[in-house]
PDB file of C-alpha atoms in Angstrom:
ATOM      1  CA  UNK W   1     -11.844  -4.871  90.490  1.00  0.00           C
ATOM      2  CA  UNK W   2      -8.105  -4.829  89.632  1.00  0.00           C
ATOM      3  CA  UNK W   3      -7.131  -6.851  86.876  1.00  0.00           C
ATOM      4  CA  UNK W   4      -3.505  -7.913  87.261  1.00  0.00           C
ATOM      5  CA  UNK W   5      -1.848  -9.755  85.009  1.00  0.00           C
ATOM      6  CA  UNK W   6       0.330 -12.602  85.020  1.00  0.00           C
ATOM      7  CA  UNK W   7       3.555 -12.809  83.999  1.00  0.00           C
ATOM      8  CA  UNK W   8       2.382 -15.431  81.661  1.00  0.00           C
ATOM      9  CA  UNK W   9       0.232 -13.259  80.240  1.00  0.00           C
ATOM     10  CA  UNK W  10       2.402 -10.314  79.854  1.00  0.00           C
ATOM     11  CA  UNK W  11       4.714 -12.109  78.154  1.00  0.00           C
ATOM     12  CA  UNK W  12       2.424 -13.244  75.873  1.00  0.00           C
ATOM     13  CA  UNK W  13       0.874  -9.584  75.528  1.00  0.00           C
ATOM     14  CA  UNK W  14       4.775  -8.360  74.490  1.00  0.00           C
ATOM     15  CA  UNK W  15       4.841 -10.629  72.063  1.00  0.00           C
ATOM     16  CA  UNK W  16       1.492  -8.969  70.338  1.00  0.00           C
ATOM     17  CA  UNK W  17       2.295  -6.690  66.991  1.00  0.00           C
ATOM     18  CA  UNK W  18       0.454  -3.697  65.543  1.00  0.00           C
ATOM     19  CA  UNK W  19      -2.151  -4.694  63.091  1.00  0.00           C
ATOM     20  CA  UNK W  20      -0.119  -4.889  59.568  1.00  0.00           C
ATOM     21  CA  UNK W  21      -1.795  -3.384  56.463  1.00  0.00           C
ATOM     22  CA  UNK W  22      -1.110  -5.618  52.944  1.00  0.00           C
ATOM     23  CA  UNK W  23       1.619  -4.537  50.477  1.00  0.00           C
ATOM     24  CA  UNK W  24       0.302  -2.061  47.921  1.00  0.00           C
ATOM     25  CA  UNK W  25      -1.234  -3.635  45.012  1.00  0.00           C
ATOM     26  CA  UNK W  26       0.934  -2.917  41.858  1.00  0.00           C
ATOM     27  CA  UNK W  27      -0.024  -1.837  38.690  1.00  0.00           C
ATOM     28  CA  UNK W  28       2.334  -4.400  37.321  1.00  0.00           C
ATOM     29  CA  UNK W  29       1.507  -7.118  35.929  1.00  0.00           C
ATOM     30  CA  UNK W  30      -1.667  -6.068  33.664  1.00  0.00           C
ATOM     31  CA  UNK W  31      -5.020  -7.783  34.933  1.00  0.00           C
ATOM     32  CA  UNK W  32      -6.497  -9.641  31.648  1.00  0.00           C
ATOM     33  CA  UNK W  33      -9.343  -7.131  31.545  1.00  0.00           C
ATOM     34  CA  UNK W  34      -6.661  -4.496  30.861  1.00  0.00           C
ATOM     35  CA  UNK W  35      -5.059  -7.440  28.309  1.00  0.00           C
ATOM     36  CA  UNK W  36      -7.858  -7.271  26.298  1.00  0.00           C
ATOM     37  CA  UNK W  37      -8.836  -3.263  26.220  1.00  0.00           C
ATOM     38  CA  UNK W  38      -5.164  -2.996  24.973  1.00  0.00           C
ATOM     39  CA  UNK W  39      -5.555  -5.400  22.782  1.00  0.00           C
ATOM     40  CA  UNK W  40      -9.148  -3.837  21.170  1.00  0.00           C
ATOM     41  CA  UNK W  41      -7.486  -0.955  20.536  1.00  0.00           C
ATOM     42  CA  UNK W  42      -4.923  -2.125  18.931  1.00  0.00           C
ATOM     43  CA  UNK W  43      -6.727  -3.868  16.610  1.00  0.00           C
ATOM     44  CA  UNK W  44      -9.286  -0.657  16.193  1.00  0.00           C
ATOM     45  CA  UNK W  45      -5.873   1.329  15.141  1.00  0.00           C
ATOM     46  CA  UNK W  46      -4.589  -1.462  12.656  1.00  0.00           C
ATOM     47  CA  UNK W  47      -7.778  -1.939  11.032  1.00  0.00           C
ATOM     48  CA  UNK W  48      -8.288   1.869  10.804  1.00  0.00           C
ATOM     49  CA  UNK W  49      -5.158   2.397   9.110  1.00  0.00           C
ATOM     50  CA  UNK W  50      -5.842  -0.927   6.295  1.00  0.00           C
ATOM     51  CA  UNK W  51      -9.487   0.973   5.621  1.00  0.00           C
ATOM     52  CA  UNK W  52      -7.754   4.202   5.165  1.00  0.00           C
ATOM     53  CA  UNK W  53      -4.789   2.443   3.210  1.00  0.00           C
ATOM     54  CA  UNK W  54      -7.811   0.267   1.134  1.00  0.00           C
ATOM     55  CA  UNK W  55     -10.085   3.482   0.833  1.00  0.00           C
ATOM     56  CA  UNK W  56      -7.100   5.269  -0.637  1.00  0.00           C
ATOM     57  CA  UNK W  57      -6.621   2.406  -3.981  1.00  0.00           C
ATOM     58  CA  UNK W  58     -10.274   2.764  -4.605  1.00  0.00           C
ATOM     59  CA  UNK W  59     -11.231   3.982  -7.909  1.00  0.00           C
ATOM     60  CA  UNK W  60     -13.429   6.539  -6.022  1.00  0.00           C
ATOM     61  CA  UNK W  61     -10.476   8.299  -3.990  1.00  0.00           C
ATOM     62  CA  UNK W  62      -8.435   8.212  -7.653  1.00  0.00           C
ATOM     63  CA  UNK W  63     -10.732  10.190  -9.167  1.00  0.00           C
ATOM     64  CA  UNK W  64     -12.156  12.706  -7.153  1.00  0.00           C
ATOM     65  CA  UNK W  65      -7.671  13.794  -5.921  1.00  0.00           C
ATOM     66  CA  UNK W  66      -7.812  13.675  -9.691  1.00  0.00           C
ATOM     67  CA  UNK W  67     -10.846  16.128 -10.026  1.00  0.00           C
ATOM     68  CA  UNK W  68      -9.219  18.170  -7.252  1.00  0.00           C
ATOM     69  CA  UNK W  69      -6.566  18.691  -9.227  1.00  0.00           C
ATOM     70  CA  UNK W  70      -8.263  20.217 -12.559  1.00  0.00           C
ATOM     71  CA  UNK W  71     -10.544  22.067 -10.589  1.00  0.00           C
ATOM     72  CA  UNK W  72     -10.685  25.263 -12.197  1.00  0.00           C
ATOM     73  CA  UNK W  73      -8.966  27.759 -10.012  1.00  0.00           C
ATOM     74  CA  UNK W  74      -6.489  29.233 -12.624  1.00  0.00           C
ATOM     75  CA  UNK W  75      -8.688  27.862 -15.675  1.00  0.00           C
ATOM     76  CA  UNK W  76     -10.452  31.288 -15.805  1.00  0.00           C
ATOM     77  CA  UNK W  77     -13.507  30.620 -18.023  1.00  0.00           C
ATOM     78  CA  UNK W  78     -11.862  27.429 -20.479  1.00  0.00           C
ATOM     79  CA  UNK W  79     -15.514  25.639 -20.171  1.00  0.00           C
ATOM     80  CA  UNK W  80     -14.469  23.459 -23.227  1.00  0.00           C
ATOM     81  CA  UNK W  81     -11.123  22.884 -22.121  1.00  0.00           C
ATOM     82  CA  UNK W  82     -11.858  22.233 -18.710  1.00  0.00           C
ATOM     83  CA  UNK W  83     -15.275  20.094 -19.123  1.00  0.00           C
ATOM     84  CA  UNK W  84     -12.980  17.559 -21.936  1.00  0.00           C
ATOM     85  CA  UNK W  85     -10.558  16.529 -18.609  1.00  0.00           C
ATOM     86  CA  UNK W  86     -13.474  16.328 -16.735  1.00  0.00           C
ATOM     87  CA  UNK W  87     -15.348  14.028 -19.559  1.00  0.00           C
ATOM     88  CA  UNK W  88     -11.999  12.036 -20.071  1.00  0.00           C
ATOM     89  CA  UNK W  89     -11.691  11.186 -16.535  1.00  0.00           C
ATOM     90  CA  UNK W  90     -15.309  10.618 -15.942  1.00  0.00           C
ATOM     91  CA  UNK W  91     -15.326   8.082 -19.180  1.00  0.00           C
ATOM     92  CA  UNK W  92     -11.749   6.546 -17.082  1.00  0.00           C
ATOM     93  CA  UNK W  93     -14.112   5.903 -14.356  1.00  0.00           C
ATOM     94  CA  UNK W  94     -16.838   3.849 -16.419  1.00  0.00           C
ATOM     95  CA  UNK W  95     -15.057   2.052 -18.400  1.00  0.00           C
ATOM     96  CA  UNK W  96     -12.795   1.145 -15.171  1.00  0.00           C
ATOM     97  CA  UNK W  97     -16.299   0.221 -13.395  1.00  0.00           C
ATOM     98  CA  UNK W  98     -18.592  -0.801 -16.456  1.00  0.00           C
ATOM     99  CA  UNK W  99     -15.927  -2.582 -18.756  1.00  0.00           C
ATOM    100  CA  UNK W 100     -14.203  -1.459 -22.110  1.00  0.00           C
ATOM    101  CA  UNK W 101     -17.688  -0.969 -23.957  1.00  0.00           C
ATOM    102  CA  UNK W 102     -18.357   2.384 -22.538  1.00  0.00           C
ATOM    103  CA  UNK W 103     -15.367   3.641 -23.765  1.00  0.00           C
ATOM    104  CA  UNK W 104     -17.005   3.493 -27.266  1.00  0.00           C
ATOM    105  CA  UNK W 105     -20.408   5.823 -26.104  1.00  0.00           C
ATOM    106  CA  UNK W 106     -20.140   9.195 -27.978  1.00  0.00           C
ATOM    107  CA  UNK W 107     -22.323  12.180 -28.670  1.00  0.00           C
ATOM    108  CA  UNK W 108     -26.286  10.889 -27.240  1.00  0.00           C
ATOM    109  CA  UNK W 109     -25.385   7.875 -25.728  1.00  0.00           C
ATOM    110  CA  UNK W 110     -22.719   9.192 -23.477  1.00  0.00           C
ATOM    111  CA  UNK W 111     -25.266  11.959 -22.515  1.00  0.00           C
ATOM    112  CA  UNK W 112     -27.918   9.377 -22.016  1.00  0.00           C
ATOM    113  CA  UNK W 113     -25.024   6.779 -19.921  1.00  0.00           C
ATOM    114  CA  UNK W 114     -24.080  10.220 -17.556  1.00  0.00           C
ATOM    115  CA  UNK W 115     -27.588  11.197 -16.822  1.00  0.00           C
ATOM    116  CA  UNK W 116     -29.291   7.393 -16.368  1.00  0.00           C
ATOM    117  CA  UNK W 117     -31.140   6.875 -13.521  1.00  0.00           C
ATOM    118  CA  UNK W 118     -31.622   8.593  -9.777  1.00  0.00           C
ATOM    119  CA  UNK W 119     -27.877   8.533  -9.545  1.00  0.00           C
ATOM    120  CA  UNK W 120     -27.253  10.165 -12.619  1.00  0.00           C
ATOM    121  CA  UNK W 121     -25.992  13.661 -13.871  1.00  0.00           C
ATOM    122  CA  UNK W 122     -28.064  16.730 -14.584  1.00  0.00           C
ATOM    123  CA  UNK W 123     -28.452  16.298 -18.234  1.00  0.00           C
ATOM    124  CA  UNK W 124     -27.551  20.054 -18.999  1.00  0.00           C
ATOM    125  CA  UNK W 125     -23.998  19.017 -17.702  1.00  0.00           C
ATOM    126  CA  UNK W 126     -24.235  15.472 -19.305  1.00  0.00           C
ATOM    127  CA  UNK W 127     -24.418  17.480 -22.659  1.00  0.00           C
ATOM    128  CA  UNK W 128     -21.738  19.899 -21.613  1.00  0.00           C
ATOM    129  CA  UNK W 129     -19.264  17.138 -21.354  1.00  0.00           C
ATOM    130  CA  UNK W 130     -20.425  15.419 -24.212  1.00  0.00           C
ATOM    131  CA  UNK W 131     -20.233  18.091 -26.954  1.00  0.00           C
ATOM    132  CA  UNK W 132     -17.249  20.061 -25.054  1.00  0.00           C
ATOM    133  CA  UNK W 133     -14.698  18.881 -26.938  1.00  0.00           C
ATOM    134  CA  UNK W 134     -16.312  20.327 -29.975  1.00  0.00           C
ATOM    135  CA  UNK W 135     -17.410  23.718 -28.219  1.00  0.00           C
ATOM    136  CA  UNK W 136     -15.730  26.559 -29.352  1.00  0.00           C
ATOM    137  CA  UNK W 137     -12.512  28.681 -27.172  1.00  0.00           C
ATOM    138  CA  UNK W 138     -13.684  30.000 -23.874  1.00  0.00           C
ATOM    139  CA  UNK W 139     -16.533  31.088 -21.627  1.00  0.00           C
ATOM    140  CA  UNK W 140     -16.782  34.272 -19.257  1.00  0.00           C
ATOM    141  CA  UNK W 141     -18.618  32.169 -16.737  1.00  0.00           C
ATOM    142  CA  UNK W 142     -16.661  30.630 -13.995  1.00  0.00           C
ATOM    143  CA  UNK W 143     -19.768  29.601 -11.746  1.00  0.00           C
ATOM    144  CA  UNK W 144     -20.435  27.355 -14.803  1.00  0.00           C
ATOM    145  CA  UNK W 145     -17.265  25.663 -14.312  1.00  0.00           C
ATOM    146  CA  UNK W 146     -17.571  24.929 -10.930  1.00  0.00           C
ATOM    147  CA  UNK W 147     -21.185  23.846 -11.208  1.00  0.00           C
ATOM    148  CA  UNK W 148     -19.938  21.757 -13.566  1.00  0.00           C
ATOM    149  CA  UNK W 149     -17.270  20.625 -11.303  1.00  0.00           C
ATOM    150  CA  UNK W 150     -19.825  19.637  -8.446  1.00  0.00           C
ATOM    151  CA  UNK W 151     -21.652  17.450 -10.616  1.00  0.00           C
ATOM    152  CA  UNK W 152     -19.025  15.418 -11.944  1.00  0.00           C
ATOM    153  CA  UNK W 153     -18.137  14.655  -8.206  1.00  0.00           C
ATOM    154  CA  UNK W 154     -21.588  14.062  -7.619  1.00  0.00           C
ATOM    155  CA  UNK W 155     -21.550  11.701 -10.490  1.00  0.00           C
ATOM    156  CA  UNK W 156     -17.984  10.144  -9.199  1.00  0.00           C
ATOM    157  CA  UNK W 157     -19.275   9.431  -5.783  1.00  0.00           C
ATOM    158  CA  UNK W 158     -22.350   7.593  -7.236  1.00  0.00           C
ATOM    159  CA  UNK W 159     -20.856   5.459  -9.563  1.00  0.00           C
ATOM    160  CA  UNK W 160     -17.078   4.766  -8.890  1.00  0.00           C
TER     161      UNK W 160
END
């Protein structure tokens, strides 16, 4: 069986095109899925960077760059010296926190405010501070600094 076609036909059959594929899809314009990812970020990045800016003006981040910066590297052994900065910033932080009476706690009470409570300081190093502006010239003992040192930012990150 022969199939023959007509000229009708063959016409028509010339007239046929290959099967065309769609155009490519772009990548622009955005789909709103993408919209909103971009957008969640961008908002994760902004409100990062107002905590970080915030966290920076707290009385916390204050003190402790303040701490960092009489930490007793070059002090080598000024106990008293060192632990009356550390008790004058410490008493910034309360009264900043607590309100202008605790700027009036001397001698037993200020060893008794530092060392209140769970949160509070070792009471060896509550007594330190408290009598170190009294204490005579300096100590051989630089651990005690820095022990010292530890627990006022213990006591800074509890209370400020």
């Amino acid at each position: 069986m022969s199939m023959e076609l007509s000229p009708e036909i063959q016409a028509q059959l010339e007239q046929l095109r290959d099967i065309r594929l769609p155009d490519p899809i772009a990548w622009w314009p955005l789909a709103p899925g993408w919209w909103a990812l971009a957008g969640a970020c961008l908002l994760a990045v902004i409100l990062g960077l107002a905590w970080s800016i915030m966290r920076r003006r707290t009385i916390r981040f204050a003190a402790l760059k303040e701490l960092q910066q009489l930490r007793p590297q070059d002090r080598s052994g000024d106990l008293p010296g060192y632990a009356t900065q550390v008790s004058t910033l410490l008493r910034r932080v309360a009264i900043r926190r607590n309100g202008q009476s605790v700027g009036l706690l001397s001698g037993r009470d200020w060893v008794e405010f530092l060392s209140a409570g769970k949160a509070g300081m070792d009471a060896k190093w509550a007594t330190v501070l408290a009598q170190a502006p009294y204490a005579p010239g300096k100590s051989d003992n630089t651990t005690d600094l820095r022990a010292l040192t530890d627990a006022a930012e213990l006591w800074i990150r509890r209370h400020a």
